[in-house]
PDB file of C-alpha atoms in Angstrom:
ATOM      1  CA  UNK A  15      71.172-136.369  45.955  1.00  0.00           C
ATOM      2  CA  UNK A  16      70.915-132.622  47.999  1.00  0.00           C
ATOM      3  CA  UNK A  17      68.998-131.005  45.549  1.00  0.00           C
ATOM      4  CA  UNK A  18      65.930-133.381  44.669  1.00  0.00           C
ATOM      5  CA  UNK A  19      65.547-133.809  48.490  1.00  0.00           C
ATOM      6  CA  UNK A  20      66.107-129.842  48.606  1.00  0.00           C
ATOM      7  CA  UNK A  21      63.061-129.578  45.661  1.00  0.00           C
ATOM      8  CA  UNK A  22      60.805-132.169  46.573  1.00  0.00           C
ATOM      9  CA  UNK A  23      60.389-131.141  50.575  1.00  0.00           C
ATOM     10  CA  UNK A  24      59.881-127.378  48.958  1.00  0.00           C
ATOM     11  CA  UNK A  25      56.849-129.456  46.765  1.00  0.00           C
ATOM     12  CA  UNK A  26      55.749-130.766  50.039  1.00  0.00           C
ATOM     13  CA  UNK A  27      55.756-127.786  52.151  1.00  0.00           C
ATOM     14  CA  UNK A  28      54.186-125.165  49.941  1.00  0.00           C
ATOM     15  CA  UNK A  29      51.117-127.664  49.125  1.00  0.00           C
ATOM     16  CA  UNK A  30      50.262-128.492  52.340  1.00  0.00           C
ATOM     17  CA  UNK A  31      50.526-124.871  53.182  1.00  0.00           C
ATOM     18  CA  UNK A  32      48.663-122.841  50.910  1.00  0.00           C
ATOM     19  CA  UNK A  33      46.130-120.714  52.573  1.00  0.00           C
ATOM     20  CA  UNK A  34      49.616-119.205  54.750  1.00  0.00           C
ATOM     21  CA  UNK A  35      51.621-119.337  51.338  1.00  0.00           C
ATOM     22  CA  UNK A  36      48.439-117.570  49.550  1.00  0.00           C
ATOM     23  CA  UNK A  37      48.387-114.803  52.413  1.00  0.00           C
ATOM     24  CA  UNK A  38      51.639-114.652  52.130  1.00  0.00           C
ATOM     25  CA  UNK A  39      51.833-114.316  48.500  1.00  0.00           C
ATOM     26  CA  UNK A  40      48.941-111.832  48.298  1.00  0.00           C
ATOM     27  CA  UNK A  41      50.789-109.751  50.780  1.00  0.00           C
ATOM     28  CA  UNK A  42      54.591-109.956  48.742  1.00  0.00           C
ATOM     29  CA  UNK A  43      55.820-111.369  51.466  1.00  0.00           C
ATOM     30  CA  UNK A  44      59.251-112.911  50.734  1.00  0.00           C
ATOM     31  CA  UNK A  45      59.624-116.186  53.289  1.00  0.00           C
ATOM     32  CA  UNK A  46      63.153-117.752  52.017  1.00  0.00           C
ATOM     33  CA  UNK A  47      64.403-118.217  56.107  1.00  0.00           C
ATOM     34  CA  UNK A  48      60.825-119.724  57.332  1.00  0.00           C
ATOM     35  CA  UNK A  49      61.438-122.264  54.137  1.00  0.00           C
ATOM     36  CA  UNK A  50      64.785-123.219  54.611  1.00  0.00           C
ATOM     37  CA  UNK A  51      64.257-124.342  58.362  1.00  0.00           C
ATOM     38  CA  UNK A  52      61.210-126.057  57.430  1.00  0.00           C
ATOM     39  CA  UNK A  53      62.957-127.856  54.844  1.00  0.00           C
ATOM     40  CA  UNK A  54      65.894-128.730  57.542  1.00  0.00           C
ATOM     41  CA  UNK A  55      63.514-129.782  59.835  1.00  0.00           C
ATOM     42  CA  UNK A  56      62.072-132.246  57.322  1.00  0.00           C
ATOM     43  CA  UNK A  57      65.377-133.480  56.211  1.00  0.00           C
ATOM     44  CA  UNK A  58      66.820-133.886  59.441  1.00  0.00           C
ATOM     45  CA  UNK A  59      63.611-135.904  60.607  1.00  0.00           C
ATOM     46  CA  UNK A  60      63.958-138.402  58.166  1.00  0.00           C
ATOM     47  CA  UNK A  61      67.969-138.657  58.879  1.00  0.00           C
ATOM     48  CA  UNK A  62      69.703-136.807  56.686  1.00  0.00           C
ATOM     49  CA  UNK A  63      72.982-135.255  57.232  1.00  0.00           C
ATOM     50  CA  UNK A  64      73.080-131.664  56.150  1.00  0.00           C
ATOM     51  CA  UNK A  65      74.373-128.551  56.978  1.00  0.00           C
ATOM     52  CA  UNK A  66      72.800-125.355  56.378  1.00  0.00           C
ATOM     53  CA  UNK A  67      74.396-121.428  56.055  1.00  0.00           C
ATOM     54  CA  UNK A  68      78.353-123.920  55.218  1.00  0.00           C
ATOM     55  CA  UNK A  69      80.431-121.028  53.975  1.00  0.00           C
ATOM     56  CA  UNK A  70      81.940-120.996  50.292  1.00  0.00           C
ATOM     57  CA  UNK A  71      85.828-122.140  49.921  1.00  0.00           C
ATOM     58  CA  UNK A  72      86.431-117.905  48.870  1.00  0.00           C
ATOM     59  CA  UNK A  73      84.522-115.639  50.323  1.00  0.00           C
ATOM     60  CA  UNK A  74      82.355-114.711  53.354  1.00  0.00           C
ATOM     61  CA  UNK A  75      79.648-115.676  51.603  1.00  0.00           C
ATOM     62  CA  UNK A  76      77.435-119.061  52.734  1.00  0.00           C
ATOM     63  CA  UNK A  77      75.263-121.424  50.619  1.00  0.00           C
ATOM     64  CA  UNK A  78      72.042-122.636  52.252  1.00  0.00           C
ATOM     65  CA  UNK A  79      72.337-126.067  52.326  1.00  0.00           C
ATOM     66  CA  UNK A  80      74.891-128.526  52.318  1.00  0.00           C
ATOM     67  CA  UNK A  81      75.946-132.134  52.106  1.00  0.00           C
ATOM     68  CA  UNK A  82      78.458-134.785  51.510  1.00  0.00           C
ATOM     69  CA  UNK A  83      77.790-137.247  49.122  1.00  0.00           C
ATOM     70  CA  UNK A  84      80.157-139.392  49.685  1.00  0.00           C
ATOM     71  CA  UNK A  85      82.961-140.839  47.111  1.00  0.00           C
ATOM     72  CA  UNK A  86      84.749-137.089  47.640  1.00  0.00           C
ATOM     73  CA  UNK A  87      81.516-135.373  46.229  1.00  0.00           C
ATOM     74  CA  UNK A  88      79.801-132.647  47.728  1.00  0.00           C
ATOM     75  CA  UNK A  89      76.348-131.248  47.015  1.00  0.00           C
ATOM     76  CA  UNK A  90      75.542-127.567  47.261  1.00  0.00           C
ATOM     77  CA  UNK A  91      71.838-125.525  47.116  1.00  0.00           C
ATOM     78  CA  UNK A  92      71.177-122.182  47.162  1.00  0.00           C
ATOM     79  CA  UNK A  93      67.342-121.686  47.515  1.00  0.00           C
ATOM     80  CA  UNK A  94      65.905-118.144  46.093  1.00  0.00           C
ATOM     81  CA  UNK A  95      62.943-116.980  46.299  1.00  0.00           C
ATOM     82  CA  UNK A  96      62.010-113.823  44.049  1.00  0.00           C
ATOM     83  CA  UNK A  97      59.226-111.569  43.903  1.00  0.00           C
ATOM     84  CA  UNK A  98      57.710-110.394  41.045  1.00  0.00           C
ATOM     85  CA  UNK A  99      55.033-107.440  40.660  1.00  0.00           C
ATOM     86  CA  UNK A 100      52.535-109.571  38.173  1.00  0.00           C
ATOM     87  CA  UNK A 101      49.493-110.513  38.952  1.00  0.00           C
ATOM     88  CA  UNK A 102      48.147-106.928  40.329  1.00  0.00           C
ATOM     89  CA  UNK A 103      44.476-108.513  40.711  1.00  0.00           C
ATOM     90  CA  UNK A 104      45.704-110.824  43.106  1.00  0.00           C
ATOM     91  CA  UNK A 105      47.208-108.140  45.494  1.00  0.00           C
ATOM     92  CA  UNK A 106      47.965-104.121  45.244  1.00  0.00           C
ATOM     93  CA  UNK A 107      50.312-104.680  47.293  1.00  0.00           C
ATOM     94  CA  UNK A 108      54.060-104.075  45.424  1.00  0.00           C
ATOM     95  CA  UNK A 109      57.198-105.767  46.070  1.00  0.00           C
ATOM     96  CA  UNK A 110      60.053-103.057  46.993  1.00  0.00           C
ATOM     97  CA  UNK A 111      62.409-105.054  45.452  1.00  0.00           C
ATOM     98  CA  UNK A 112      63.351-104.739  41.647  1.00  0.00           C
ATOM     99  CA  UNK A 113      62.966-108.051  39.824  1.00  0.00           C
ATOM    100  CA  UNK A 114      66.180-107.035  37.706  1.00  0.00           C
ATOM    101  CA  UNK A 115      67.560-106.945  41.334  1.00  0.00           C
ATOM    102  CA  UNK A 116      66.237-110.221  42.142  1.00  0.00           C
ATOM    103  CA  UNK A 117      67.494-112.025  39.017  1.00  0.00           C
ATOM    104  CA  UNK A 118      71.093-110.503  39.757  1.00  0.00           C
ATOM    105  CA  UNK A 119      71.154-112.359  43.289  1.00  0.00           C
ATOM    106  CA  UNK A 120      69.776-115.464  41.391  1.00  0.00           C
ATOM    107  CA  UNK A 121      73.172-114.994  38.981  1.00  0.00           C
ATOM    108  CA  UNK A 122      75.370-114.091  41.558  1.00  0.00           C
ATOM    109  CA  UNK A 123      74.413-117.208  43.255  1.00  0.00           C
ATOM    110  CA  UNK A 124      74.919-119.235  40.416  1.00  0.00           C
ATOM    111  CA  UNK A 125      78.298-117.856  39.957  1.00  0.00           C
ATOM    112  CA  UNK A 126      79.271-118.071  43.392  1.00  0.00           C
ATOM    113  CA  UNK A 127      78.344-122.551  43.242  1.00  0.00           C
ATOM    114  CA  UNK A 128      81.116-122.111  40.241  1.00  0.00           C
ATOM    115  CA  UNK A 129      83.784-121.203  42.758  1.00  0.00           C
ATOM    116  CA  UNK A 130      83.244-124.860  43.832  1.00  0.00           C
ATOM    117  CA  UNK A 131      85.388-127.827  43.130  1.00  0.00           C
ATOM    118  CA  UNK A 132      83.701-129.081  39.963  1.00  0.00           C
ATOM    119  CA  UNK A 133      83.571-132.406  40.984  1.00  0.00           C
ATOM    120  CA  UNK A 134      81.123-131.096  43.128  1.00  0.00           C
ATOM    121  CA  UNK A 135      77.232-130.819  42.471  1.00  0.00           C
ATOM    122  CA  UNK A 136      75.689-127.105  42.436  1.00  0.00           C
ATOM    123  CA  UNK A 137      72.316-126.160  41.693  1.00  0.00           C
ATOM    124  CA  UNK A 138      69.956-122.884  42.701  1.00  0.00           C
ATOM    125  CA  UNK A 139      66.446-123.599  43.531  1.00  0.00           C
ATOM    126  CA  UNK A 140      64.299-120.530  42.717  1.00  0.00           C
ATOM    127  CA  UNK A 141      60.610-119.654  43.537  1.00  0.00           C
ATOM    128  CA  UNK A 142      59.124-117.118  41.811  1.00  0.00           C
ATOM    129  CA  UNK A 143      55.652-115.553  42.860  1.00  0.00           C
ATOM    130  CA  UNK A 144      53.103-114.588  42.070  1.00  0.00           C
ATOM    131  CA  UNK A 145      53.098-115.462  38.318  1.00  0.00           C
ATOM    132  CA  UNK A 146      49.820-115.375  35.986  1.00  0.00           C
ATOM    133  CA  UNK A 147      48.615-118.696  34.840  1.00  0.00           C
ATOM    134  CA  UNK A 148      50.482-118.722  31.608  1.00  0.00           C
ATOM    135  CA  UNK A 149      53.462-117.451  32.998  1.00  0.00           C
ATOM    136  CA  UNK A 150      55.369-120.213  30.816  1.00  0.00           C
ATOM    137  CA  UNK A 151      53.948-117.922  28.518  1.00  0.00           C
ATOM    138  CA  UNK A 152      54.848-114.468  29.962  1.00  0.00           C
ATOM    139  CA  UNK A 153      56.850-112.740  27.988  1.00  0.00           C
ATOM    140  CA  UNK A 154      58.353-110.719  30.835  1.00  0.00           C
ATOM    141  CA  UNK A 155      58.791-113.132  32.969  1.00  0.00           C
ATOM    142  CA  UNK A 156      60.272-115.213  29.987  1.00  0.00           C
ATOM    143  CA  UNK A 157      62.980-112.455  29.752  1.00  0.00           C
ATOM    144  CA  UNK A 158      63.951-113.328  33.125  1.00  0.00           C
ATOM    145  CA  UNK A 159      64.215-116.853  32.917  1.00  0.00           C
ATOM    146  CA  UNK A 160      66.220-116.384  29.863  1.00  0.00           C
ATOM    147  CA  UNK A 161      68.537-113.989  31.640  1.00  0.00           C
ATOM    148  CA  UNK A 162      69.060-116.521  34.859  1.00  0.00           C
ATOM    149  CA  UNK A 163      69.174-119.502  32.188  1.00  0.00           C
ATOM    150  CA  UNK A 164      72.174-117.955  29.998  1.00  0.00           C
ATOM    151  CA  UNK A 165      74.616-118.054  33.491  1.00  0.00           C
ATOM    152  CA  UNK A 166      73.427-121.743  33.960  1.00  0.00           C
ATOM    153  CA  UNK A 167      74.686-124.307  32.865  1.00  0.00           C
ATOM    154  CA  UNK A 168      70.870-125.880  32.360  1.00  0.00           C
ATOM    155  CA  UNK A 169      68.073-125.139  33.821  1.00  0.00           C
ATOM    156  CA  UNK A 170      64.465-127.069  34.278  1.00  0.00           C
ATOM    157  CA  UNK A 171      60.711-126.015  35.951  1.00  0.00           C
ATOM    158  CA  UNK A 172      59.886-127.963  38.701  1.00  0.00           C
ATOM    159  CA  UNK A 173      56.520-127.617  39.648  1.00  0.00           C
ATOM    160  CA  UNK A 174      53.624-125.164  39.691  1.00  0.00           C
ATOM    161  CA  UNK A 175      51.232-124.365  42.235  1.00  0.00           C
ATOM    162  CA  UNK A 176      47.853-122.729  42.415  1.00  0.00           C
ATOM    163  CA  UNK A 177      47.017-120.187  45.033  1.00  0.00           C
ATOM    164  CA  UNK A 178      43.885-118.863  45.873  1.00  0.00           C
ATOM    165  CA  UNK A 179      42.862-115.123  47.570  1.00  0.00           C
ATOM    166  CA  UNK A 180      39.280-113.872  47.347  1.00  0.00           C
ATOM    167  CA  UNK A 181      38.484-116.160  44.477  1.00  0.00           C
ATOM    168  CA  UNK A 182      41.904-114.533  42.436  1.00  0.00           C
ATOM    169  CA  UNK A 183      44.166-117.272  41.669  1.00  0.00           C
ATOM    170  CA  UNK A 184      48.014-116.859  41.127  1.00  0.00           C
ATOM    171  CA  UNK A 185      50.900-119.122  40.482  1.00  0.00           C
ATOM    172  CA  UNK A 186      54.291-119.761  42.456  1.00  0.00           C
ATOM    173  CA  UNK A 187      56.380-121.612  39.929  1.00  0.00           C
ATOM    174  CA  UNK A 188      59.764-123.419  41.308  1.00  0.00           C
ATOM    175  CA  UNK A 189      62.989-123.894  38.577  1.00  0.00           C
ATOM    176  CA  UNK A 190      66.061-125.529  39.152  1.00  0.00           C
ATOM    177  CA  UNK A 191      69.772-124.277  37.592  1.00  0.00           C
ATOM    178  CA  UNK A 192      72.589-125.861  37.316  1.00  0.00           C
ATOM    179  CA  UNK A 193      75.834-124.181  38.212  1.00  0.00           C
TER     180      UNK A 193
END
């Protein structure tokens, strides 16, 4: 299916890229378009047919990537990536974008994959940097998760990976919803 060949080429492409994803991290640096076309290129390598940007059925609104299952199904991903300003040892840099802002887009994502057929799959893939080590743990950032969680219809973590700047360590974490 879409979405664990969606989540497992985002595994692959943020571990063998760390030192750019820790620059980038350390920096605040959102990279959601460099992602997506590295995930295409993957997918499309290996022979599958997707589509990317395939606008929703109401709307002028798109969803990132796209593909027919077959059998009359459809799957749809919407990849996020959101920001957070935790972890101020690891950068002093600060994101300019609100987190509560962030989380919105994650929902209104979510609710946009519900104006899909519901025979169809739907799921939003969302990376979230840079997190402490116990971020499970963070309350804050447990608010959030919460928040996104309550318009899903489930939710899961996906992975966790370690980044390193200047001997600091952070976390990028990925999660996966369910329209």
């Amino acid at each position: 299916m879409l979405t664990d060949l969606v989540f497992s080429k985002t595994e692959y492409i943020l571990n063998n890229n760390r030192y750019l994803i820790a620059h980038l991290i350390s920096e605040r640096k959102r990279f959601e378009g460099w992602l997506q076309i590295e995930i295409l290129n993957h997918l499309l390598s290996e022979g599958s047919l997707i589509k990317i940007e395939k606008p929703y059925p109401e709307g002028n609104t798109r969803c990132d990537f796209w593909k027919d299952e077959g059998a009359e199904v459809e799957s749809w991903v919407e990849l996020k990536l959101c920001v957070t300003n935790y972890c101020s040892n690891f950068t002093t840099n600060l994101s300019p974008r609100p987190i509560t802002n962030q989380v919105d887009q994650i929902i209104m994502d979510i609710e946009k994959l519900n104006q899909i057929s519901k025979t169809h799959n739907g799921a939003v893939i969302v990376i979230a940097y840079p997190l402490p080590k116990t971020c499970s743990e963070y309350m804050p950032w447990k608010k959030h998760l919460s928040r996104i969680g309550s318009s899903a219809s489930s939710w899961k973590k996906l992975f966790s990976i370690e980044v390193l700047q200047n001997e600091t360590s952070a976390y990028l974490e990925a999660y996966l919803f369910y329209r």
